[in-house]
């Protein structure tokens, strides 16, 4: 796991905005997205995610993330 300033700042904004834990996965447009950070300078889409299949970066609003995690969570079952 690469530690970036966006990843380091996530816990502070997580409590401020009521966001899910970092590394939480959810489905968006049929792709599995993992939350990796929070960019406080991007007011419209501050939550940073990556597509788990190809590593492409995605940006989301706080409200989008809350809705998508509640509606389309991805559960990992450890055997």
PDB file of N, CA and C in Angstrom, residues 53-79:
ATOM      1  N   UNK A  53      -9.746  -3.670 -11.074  1.00  0.00           N
ATOM      2  CA  UNK A  53      -9.369  -4.507 -12.213  1.00  0.00           C
ATOM      3  C   UNK A  53      -8.184  -3.934 -12.981  1.00  0.00           C
ATOM      4  N   UNK A  54      -8.189  -2.615 -13.232  1.00  0.00           N
ATOM      5  CA  UNK A  54      -7.133  -2.050 -14.074  1.00  0.00           C
ATOM      6  C   UNK A  54      -6.333  -0.924 -13.426  1.00  0.00           C
ATOM      7  N   UNK A  55      -6.681  -0.536 -12.196  1.00  0.00           N
ATOM      8  CA  UNK A  55      -5.923   0.484 -11.487  1.00  0.00           C
ATOM      9  C   UNK A  55      -6.209   1.917 -11.906  1.00  0.00           C
ATOM     10  N   UNK A  56      -7.220   2.127 -12.745  1.00  0.00           N
ATOM     11  CA  UNK A  56      -7.531   3.483 -13.182  1.00  0.00           C
ATOM     12  C   UNK A  56      -8.145   4.279 -12.031  1.00  0.00           C
ATOM     13  N   UNK A  57      -7.855   5.569 -12.012  1.00  0.00           N
ATOM     14  CA  UNK A  57      -8.334   6.438 -10.950  1.00  0.00           C
ATOM     15  C   UNK A  57      -9.734   6.964 -11.218  1.00  0.00           C
ATOM     16  N   UNK A  58     -10.516   7.069 -10.162  1.00  0.00           N
ATOM     17  CA  UNK A  58     -11.882   7.585 -10.237  1.00  0.00           C
ATOM     18  C   UNK A  58     -12.067   8.595  -9.115  1.00  0.00           C
ATOM     19  N   UNK A  59     -12.940   9.593  -9.327  1.00  0.00           N
ATOM     20  CA  UNK A  59     -13.255  10.588  -8.308  1.00  0.00           C
ATOM     21  C   UNK A  59     -14.755  10.548  -8.026  1.00  0.00           C
ATOM     22  N   UNK A  60     -15.117  10.747  -6.761  1.00  0.00           N
ATOM     23  CA  UNK A  60     -16.514  10.685  -6.352  1.00  0.00           C
ATOM     24  C   UNK A  60     -16.822  11.800  -5.367  1.00  0.00           C
ATOM     25  N   UNK A  61     -18.082  12.220  -5.345  1.00  0.00           N
ATOM     26  CA  UNK A  61     -18.524  13.154  -4.311  1.00  0.00           C
ATOM     27  C   UNK A  61     -18.770  12.358  -3.033  1.00  0.00           C
ATOM     28  N   UNK A  62     -18.829  13.067  -1.926  1.00  0.00           N
ATOM     29  CA  UNK A  62     -19.095  12.419  -0.637  1.00  0.00           C
ATOM     30  C   UNK A  62     -20.450  11.715  -0.674  1.00  0.00           C
ATOM     31  N   UNK A  63     -21.463  12.396  -1.203  1.00  0.00           N
ATOM     32  CA  UNK A  63     -22.800  11.798  -1.266  1.00  0.00           C
ATOM     33  C   UNK A  63     -22.844  10.571  -2.164  1.00  0.00           C
ATOM     34  N   UNK A  64     -22.107  10.600  -3.287  1.00  0.00           N
ATOM     35  CA  UNK A  64     -22.052   9.435  -4.181  1.00  0.00           C
ATOM     36  C   UNK A  64     -21.489   8.231  -3.442  1.00  0.00           C
ATOM     37  N   UNK A  65     -20.394   8.430  -2.722  1.00  0.00           N
ATOM     38  CA  UNK A  65     -19.749   7.314  -2.019  1.00  0.00           C
ATOM     39  C   UNK A  65     -20.681   6.729  -0.964  1.00  0.00           C
ATOM     40  N   UNK A  66     -21.319   7.585  -0.187  1.00  0.00           N
ATOM     41  CA  UNK A  66     -22.238   7.092   0.843  1.00  0.00           C
ATOM     42  C   UNK A  66     -23.356   6.260   0.229  1.00  0.00           C
ATOM     43  N   UNK A  67     -23.927   6.753  -0.874  1.00  0.00           N
ATOM     44  CA  UNK A  67     -25.031   6.045  -1.531  1.00  0.00           C
ATOM     45  C   UNK A  67     -24.550   4.726  -2.144  1.00  0.00           C
ATOM     46  N   UNK A  68     -23.416   4.760  -2.854  1.00  0.00           N
ATOM     47  CA  UNK A  68     -22.929   3.565  -3.530  1.00  0.00           C
ATOM     48  C   UNK A  68     -22.498   2.475  -2.545  1.00  0.00           C
ATOM     49  N   UNK A  69     -21.858   2.862  -1.450  1.00  0.00           N
ATOM     50  CA  UNK A  69     -21.436   1.875  -0.444  1.00  0.00           C
ATOM     51  C   UNK A  69     -22.659   1.250   0.224  1.00  0.00           C
ATOM     52  N   UNK A  70     -23.684   2.049   0.463  1.00  0.00           N
ATOM     53  CA  UNK A  70     -24.902   1.519   1.086  1.00  0.00           C
ATOM     54  C   UNK A  70     -25.670   0.610   0.131  1.00  0.00           C
ATOM     55  N   UNK A  71     -25.697   0.985  -1.146  1.00  0.00           N
ATOM     56  CA  UNK A  71     -26.518   0.263  -2.115  1.00  0.00           C
ATOM     57  C   UNK A  71     -25.786  -0.894  -2.801  1.00  0.00           C
ATOM     58  N   UNK A  72     -24.473  -0.727  -3.085  1.00  0.00           N
ATOM     59  CA  UNK A  72     -23.716  -1.728  -3.833  1.00  0.00           C
ATOM     60  C   UNK A  72     -22.386  -2.070  -3.155  1.00  0.00           C
ATOM     61  N   UNK A  73     -22.410  -2.573  -1.913  1.00  0.00           N
ATOM     62  CA  UNK A  73     -21.148  -2.917  -1.255  1.00  0.00           C
ATOM     63  C   UNK A  73     -20.545  -4.192  -1.847  1.00  0.00           C
ATOM     64  N   UNK A  74     -19.240  -4.327  -1.687  1.00  0.00           N
ATOM     65  CA  UNK A  74     -18.545  -5.539  -2.099  1.00  0.00           C
ATOM     66  C   UNK A  74     -18.018  -6.195  -0.825  1.00  0.00           C
ATOM     67  N   UNK A  75     -18.425  -7.434  -0.605  1.00  0.00           N
ATOM     68  CA  UNK A  75     -18.000  -8.163   0.582  1.00  0.00           C
ATOM     69  C   UNK A  75     -16.908  -9.148   0.205  1.00  0.00           C
ATOM     70  N   UNK A  76     -15.874  -9.194   1.029  1.00  0.00           N
ATOM     71  CA  UNK A  76     -14.784 -10.148   0.826  1.00  0.00           C
ATOM     72  C   UNK A  76     -14.911 -11.239   1.883  1.00  0.00           C
ATOM     73  N   UNK A  77     -14.941 -12.470   1.431  1.00  0.00           N
ATOM     74  CA  UNK A  77     -15.060 -13.603   2.343  1.00  0.00           C
ATOM     75  C   UNK A  77     -13.691 -14.286   2.411  1.00  0.00           C
ATOM     76  N   UNK A  78     -13.129 -14.306   3.610  1.00  0.00           N
ATOM     77  CA  UNK A  78     -11.830 -14.956   3.804  1.00  0.00           C
ATOM     78  C   UNK A  78     -12.066 -16.397   4.234  1.00  0.00           C
ATOM     79  N   UNK A  79     -11.439 -17.316   3.513  1.00  0.00           N
ATOM     80  CA  UNK A  79     -11.635 -18.730   3.820  1.00  0.00           C
ATOM     81  C   UNK A  79     -10.570 -19.229   4.767  1.00  0.00           C
TER      82      UNK A  79
END
